[in-house]
CSV table of C-alpha atoms in Angstrom, one decimal:
chain,number,residue,atom,x,y,z
O,1,UNK,CA,-108.3,16.2,-16.0
O,2,UNK,CA,-108.2,12.9,-14.1
O,3,UNK,CA,-106.4,13.3,-10.8
O,4,UNK,CA,-103.3,11.3,-10.3
O,5,UNK,CA,-103.2,8.1,-8.2
O,6,UNK,CA,-102.0,8.2,-4.6
O,7,UNK,CA,-99.8,5.4,-3.3
O,8,UNK,CA,-99.2,4.9,0.4
O,9,UNK,CA,-95.8,3.1,0.8
O,10,UNK,CA,-94.6,1.5,3.9
O,11,UNK,CA,-90.9,1.4,3.6
O,12,UNK,CA,-89.9,-0.5,6.7
O,13,UNK,CA,-87.4,0.5,9.5
O,14,UNK,CA,-84.9,2.2,7.2
O,15,UNK,CA,-82.8,-0.7,5.7
O,16,UNK,CA,-83.1,-0.4,1.9
O,17,UNK,CA,-83.3,-4.2,1.7
O,18,UNK,CA,-86.3,-4.4,4.1
O,19,UNK,CA,-88.7,-2.9,1.6
O,20,UNK,CA,-91.0,-4.7,-0.8
O,21,UNK,CA,-90.3,-5.1,-4.5
O,22,UNK,CA,-93.6,-3.4,-5.2
O,23,UNK,CA,-92.7,-0.3,-3.1
O,24,UNK,CA,-89.4,0.0,-4.9
O,25,UNK,CA,-91.1,-0.2,-8.3
O,26,UNK,CA,-93.6,2.6,-7.3
O,27,UNK,CA,-90.8,4.8,-5.9
O,28,UNK,CA,-89.1,4.6,-9.3
O,29,UNK,CA,-92.2,5.2,-11.3
O,30,UNK,CA,-94.3,7.9,-9.5
O,31,UNK,CA,-94.1,11.5,-10.6
O,32,UNK,CA,-93.8,12.9,-7.0
O,33,UNK,CA,-92.6,11.1,-3.9
O,34,UNK,CA,-93.4,12.7,-0.6
O,35,UNK,CA,-91.1,11.9,2.3
O,36,UNK,CA,-91.4,12.8,6.0
O,37,UNK,CA,-89.2,14.6,8.5
O,38,UNK,CA,-89.8,15.7,12.0
O,39,UNK,CA,-89.6,19.5,12.7
O,40,UNK,CA,-86.7,18.7,15.2
O,41,UNK,CA,-84.7,16.4,12.9
O,42,UNK,CA,-81.8,17.4,10.7
O,43,UNK,CA,-82.3,14.6,8.1
O,44,UNK,CA,-85.2,12.5,6.8
O,45,UNK,CA,-84.7,8.7,7.1
O,46,UNK,CA,-87.5,8.1,4.6
O,47,UNK,CA,-85.9,10.5,2.1
O,48,UNK,CA,-82.5,8.9,2.4
O,49,UNK,CA,-84.0,5.5,1.7
O,50,UNK,CA,-86.1,6.8,-1.3
O,51,UNK,CA,-83.0,8.5,-2.8
O,52,UNK,CA,-81.1,5.3,-2.6
O,53,UNK,CA,-83.4,3.9,-5.3
O,54,UNK,CA,-82.7,6.8,-7.6
O,55,UNK,CA,-86.4,7.7,-8.4
O,56,UNK,CA,-87.2,9.4,-11.7
O,57,UNK,CA,-89.8,11.6,-10.0
O,58,UNK,CA,-89.4,14.7,-7.8
O,59,UNK,CA,-88.9,14.2,-4.1
O,60,UNK,CA,-90.9,16.6,-1.8
O,61,UNK,CA,-90.1,16.7,1.9
O,62,UNK,CA,-93.1,17.1,4.3
O,63,UNK,CA,-92.4,18.4,7.8
O,64,UNK,CA,-94.5,17.1,10.6
O,65,UNK,CA,-94.4,18.8,14.0
O,66,UNK,CA,-94.0,16.7,17.2
O,67,UNK,CA,-95.8,19.4,19.2
O,68,UNK,CA,-98.0,18.3,22.1
O,69,UNK,CA,-100.5,20.9,21.1
O,70,UNK,CA,-103.2,19.2,19.0
O,71,UNK,CA,-104.3,22.2,17.0
O,72,UNK,CA,-100.7,22.7,15.8
O,73,UNK,CA,-100.4,19.1,14.7
O,74,UNK,CA,-103.7,19.2,12.9
O,75,UNK,CA,-102.8,22.4,11.1
O,76,UNK,CA,-99.5,20.8,9.9
O,77,UNK,CA,-101.3,17.8,8.6
O,78,UNK,CA,-103.8,20.0,6.7
O,79,UNK,CA,-100.9,21.9,5.1
O,80,UNK,CA,-99.1,18.7,4.1
O,81,UNK,CA,-102.3,17.1,2.8
O,82,UNK,CA,-102.8,20.3,0.7
O,83,UNK,CA,-99.4,19.8,-1.0
O,84,UNK,CA,-100.4,16.3,-2.0
O,85,UNK,CA,-103.8,17.3,-3.2
O,86,UNK,CA,-102.4,20.0,-5.4
O,87,UNK,CA,-100.1,17.5,-7.1
O,88,UNK,CA,-102.9,14.9,-7.6
O,89,UNK,CA,-105.1,17.5,-9.1
O,90,UNK,CA,-102.4,18.2,-11.7
O,91,UNK,CA,-102.7,14.6,-12.7
O,92,UNK,CA,-99.4,13.5,-11.0
O,93,UNK,CA,-99.2,10.1,-9.5
O,94,UNK,CA,-97.9,10.6,-6.0
O,95,UNK,CA,-96.3,8.2,-3.5
O,96,UNK,CA,-96.2,8.9,0.3
O,97,UNK,CA,-93.3,7.0,1.8
O,98,UNK,CA,-93.5,6.4,5.5
O,99,UNK,CA,-91.3,4.4,7.8
O,100,UNK,CA,-92.7,1.1,9.1
O,101,UNK,CA,-96.2,0.1,8.0
O,102,UNK,CA,-98.4,2.4,6.0
O,103,UNK,CA,-101.4,2.2,8.2
O,104,UNK,CA,-99.9,1.4,11.6
O,105,UNK,CA,-99.4,4.6,13.7
O,106,UNK,CA,-98.3,6.3,10.5
O,107,UNK,CA,-98.6,9.9,9.4
O,108,UNK,CA,-100.3,8.6,6.2
O,109,UNK,CA,-103.3,7.7,8.3
O,110,UNK,CA,-103.9,11.4,8.9
O,111,UNK,CA,-103.3,12.4,5.4
O,112,UNK,CA,-105.5,9.8,3.6
O,113,UNK,CA,-109.0,11.0,4.8
O,114,UNK,CA,-108.2,14.6,3.9
O,115,UNK,CA,-107.1,13.6,0.4
O,116,UNK,CA,-110.3,11.5,-0.1
O,117,UNK,CA,-112.5,14.3,1.2
O,118,UNK,CA,-110.9,16.8,-1.2
O,119,UNK,CA,-110.8,14.4,-4.2
O,120,UNK,CA,-113.6,11.8,-3.7
O,121,UNK,CA,-112.7,10.1,-7.0
O,122,UNK,CA,-109.0,9.7,-6.2
O,123,UNK,CA,-107.5,6.3,-6.7
O,124,UNK,CA,-105.5,4.9,-3.8
O,125,UNK,CA,-103.3,1.9,-3.4
O,126,UNK,CA,-101.7,0.9,-0.1
O,127,UNK,CA,-98.4,-1.1,0.1
O,128,UNK,CA,-97.7,-2.4,3.6
O,129,UNK,CA,-94.3,-2.3,5.3
O,130,UNK,CA,-92.2,-4.0,7.9
O,131,UNK,CA,-93.1,-2.8,11.5
O,132,UNK,CA,-90.6,-1.6,14.1
O,133,UNK,CA,-91.7,-4.3,16.6
O,134,UNK,CA,-91.2,-7.1,14.1
O,135,UNK,CA,-87.8,-5.6,13.3
O,136,UNK,CA,-86.8,-5.4,17.0
O,137,UNK,CA,-87.6,-9.1,17.5
O,138,UNK,CA,-85.7,-10.1,14.4
O,139,UNK,CA,-82.6,-8.0,15.3
O,140,UNK,CA,-82.5,-9.6,18.8
O,141,UNK,CA,-83.4,-13.1,17.6
O,142,UNK,CA,-86.4,-13.2,20.0
O,143,UNK,CA,-89.8,-14.7,19.5
O,144,UNK,CA,-92.4,-12.0,19.3
O,145,UNK,CA,-95.5,-14.1,19.9
O,146,UNK,CA,-96.4,-17.7,19.5
O,147,UNK,CA,-99.2,-20.2,20.0
O,148,UNK,CA,-102.0,-18.4,21.8
O,149,UNK,CA,-100.0,-15.5,23.0
O,150,UNK,CA,-101.4,-12.0,22.4
O,151,UNK,CA,-99.5,-9.0,20.9
O,152,UNK,CA,-100.4,-5.6,22.4
O,153,UNK,CA,-99.1,-2.3,21.1
O,154,UNK,CA,-99.2,0.8,23.2
O,155,UNK,CA,-98.5,3.8,20.8
O,156,UNK,CA,-97.4,6.3,23.4
O,157,UNK,CA,-96.3,5.7,26.9
O,158,UNK,CA,-96.8,8.6,29.3
O,159,UNK,CA,-96.1,9.0,33.0
O,160,UNK,CA,-99.8,9.1,33.9
O,161,UNK,CA,-100.3,5.5,32.8
O,162,UNK,CA,-97.3,4.1,34.6
O,163,UNK,CA,-99.3,2.8,37.6
O,164,UNK,CA,-102.2,1.6,35.4
O,165,UNK,CA,-100.2,-0.5,33.0
O,166,UNK,CA,-100.5,-4.2,33.6
O,167,UNK,CA,-98.2,-6.7,31.9
O,168,UNK,CA,-100.4,-9.8,31.5
O,169,UNK,CA,-99.0,-13.3,31.2
O,170,UNK,CA,-98.8,-14.7,27.6
O,171,UNK,CA,-98.7,-11.2,26.2
O,172,UNK,CA,-96.0,-9.3,24.4
O,173,UNK,CA,-96.4,-5.6,25.1
O,174,UNK,CA,-94.8,-3.2,22.6
O,175,UNK,CA,-94.3,0.3,24.0
O,176,UNK,CA,-93.7,3.0,21.4
O,177,UNK,CA,-92.6,6.6,21.9
O,178,UNK,CA,-91.3,6.0,25.4
O,179,UNK,CA,-88.4,8.4,25.1
O,180,UNK,CA,-90.1,11.3,26.9
O,181,UNK,CA,-91.0,9.2,29.9
O,182,UNK,CA,-88.3,6.6,29.9
O,183,UNK,CA,-87.1,7.1,33.5
O,184,UNK,CA,-90.7,6.6,34.8
O,185,UNK,CA,-91.1,3.5,32.7
O,186,UNK,CA,-87.9,1.8,33.6
O,187,UNK,CA,-88.6,2.5,37.3
O,188,UNK,CA,-91.9,0.7,36.9
O,189,UNK,CA,-90.3,-2.2,35.0
O,190,UNK,CA,-87.8,-2.8,37.8
O,191,UNK,CA,-90.7,-3.6,40.0
O,192,UNK,CA,-92.1,-6.2,37.6
O,193,UNK,CA,-91.0,-9.8,36.9
O,194,UNK,CA,-90.5,-9.1,33.2
O,195,UNK,CA,-88.0,-9.5,30.4
O,196,UNK,CA,-87.4,-6.2,28.5
O,197,UNK,CA,-85.9,-5.6,25.1
O,198,UNK,CA,-85.1,-2.1,23.9
O,199,UNK,CA,-84.1,-0.9,20.5
O,200,UNK,CA,-83.4,2.3,18.7
O,201,UNK,CA,-82.4,3.3,15.1
O,202,UNK,CA,-83.1,-0.3,14.1
O,203,UNK,CA,-81.2,-1.4,10.9
O,204,UNK,CA,-79.8,2.1,10.6
O,205,UNK,CA,-76.4,3.7,11.6
O,206,UNK,CA,-76.3,4.0,15.3
O,207,UNK,CA,-78.5,0.9,15.9
O,208,UNK,CA,-78.6,-0.1,19.6
O,209,UNK,CA,-80.4,-3.1,21.1
O,210,UNK,CA,-80.2,-4.2,24.8
O,211,UNK,CA,-82.1,-6.0,27.5
O,212,UNK,CA,-80.3,-4.2,30.3
O,213,UNK,CA,-82.3,-1.6,32.1
O,214,UNK,CA,-79.2,0.3,33.3
O,215,UNK,CA,-78.1,0.7,29.7
O,216,UNK,CA,-81.6,1.8,28.7
O,217,UNK,CA,-81.5,4.5,31.4
O,218,UNK,CA,-78.2,5.8,30.2
O,219,UNK,CA,-79.4,6.4,26.6
O,220,UNK,CA,-80.4,9.9,25.3
O,221,UNK,CA,-83.9,10.5,24.2
O,222,UNK,CA,-84.5,9.0,20.8
O,223,UNK,CA,-87.8,9.2,18.8
O,224,UNK,CA,-86.9,6.1,16.8
O,225,UNK,CA,-86.9,3.8,19.8
O,226,UNK,CA,-89.3,1.2,21.3
O,227,UNK,CA,-89.5,-1.5,24.0
O,228,UNK,CA,-90.8,-5.0,24.1
O,229,UNK,CA,-91.9,-6.3,27.5
O,230,UNK,CA,-92.9,-9.9,28.4
O,231,UNK,CA,-93.7,-11.3,31.8
O,232,UNK,CA,-91.3,-14.0,32.8
O,233,UNK,CA,-92.6,-17.5,32.8
């Protein structure tokens, strides 16, 4: 039996309208659609979006741990990859729906090599999605980068890099996953001559966007949050 085809679908920030026509078509046509949820979350944003398009196929929810222990994260990825591999071997076309872009700091990036190793002949198609940082700029009406400016993305801000982080001129710095070290980060930003833009739950219920550091400090931890920092000219 020929294995099914694997589709990696970037489904954007959560707004059902910020998803490509191609991704919608594949959601509606695949036999199985895998969605993602954190082990600490009550609901899956990706699953909610997928269900809004009334897919004909079965939806399977994959839990991904946010543990800081690498071995636990790796074991969770192996188990989830195993679920996808099993469906593919049965000849089922499978879609993996992930928020943001498919191959930018996405769980799909961990799954893909394991699937390819288990099924070398597997057919794979990737559909890109709208990133969180382009969404933040759009929601605030701010230019992200222009002319010869650089865009830098730091995937996980931690306290140990607070004193090492340099905000270069003509550079937009995106800081992801800052929620666990937010107080340290905002304290550092207050010492810099920078403009800060913060967003959480972008395009979703509870969306919040601000450029006020006091308001940022007052927010509760939120995994779906990020900052955009630019040195003032």
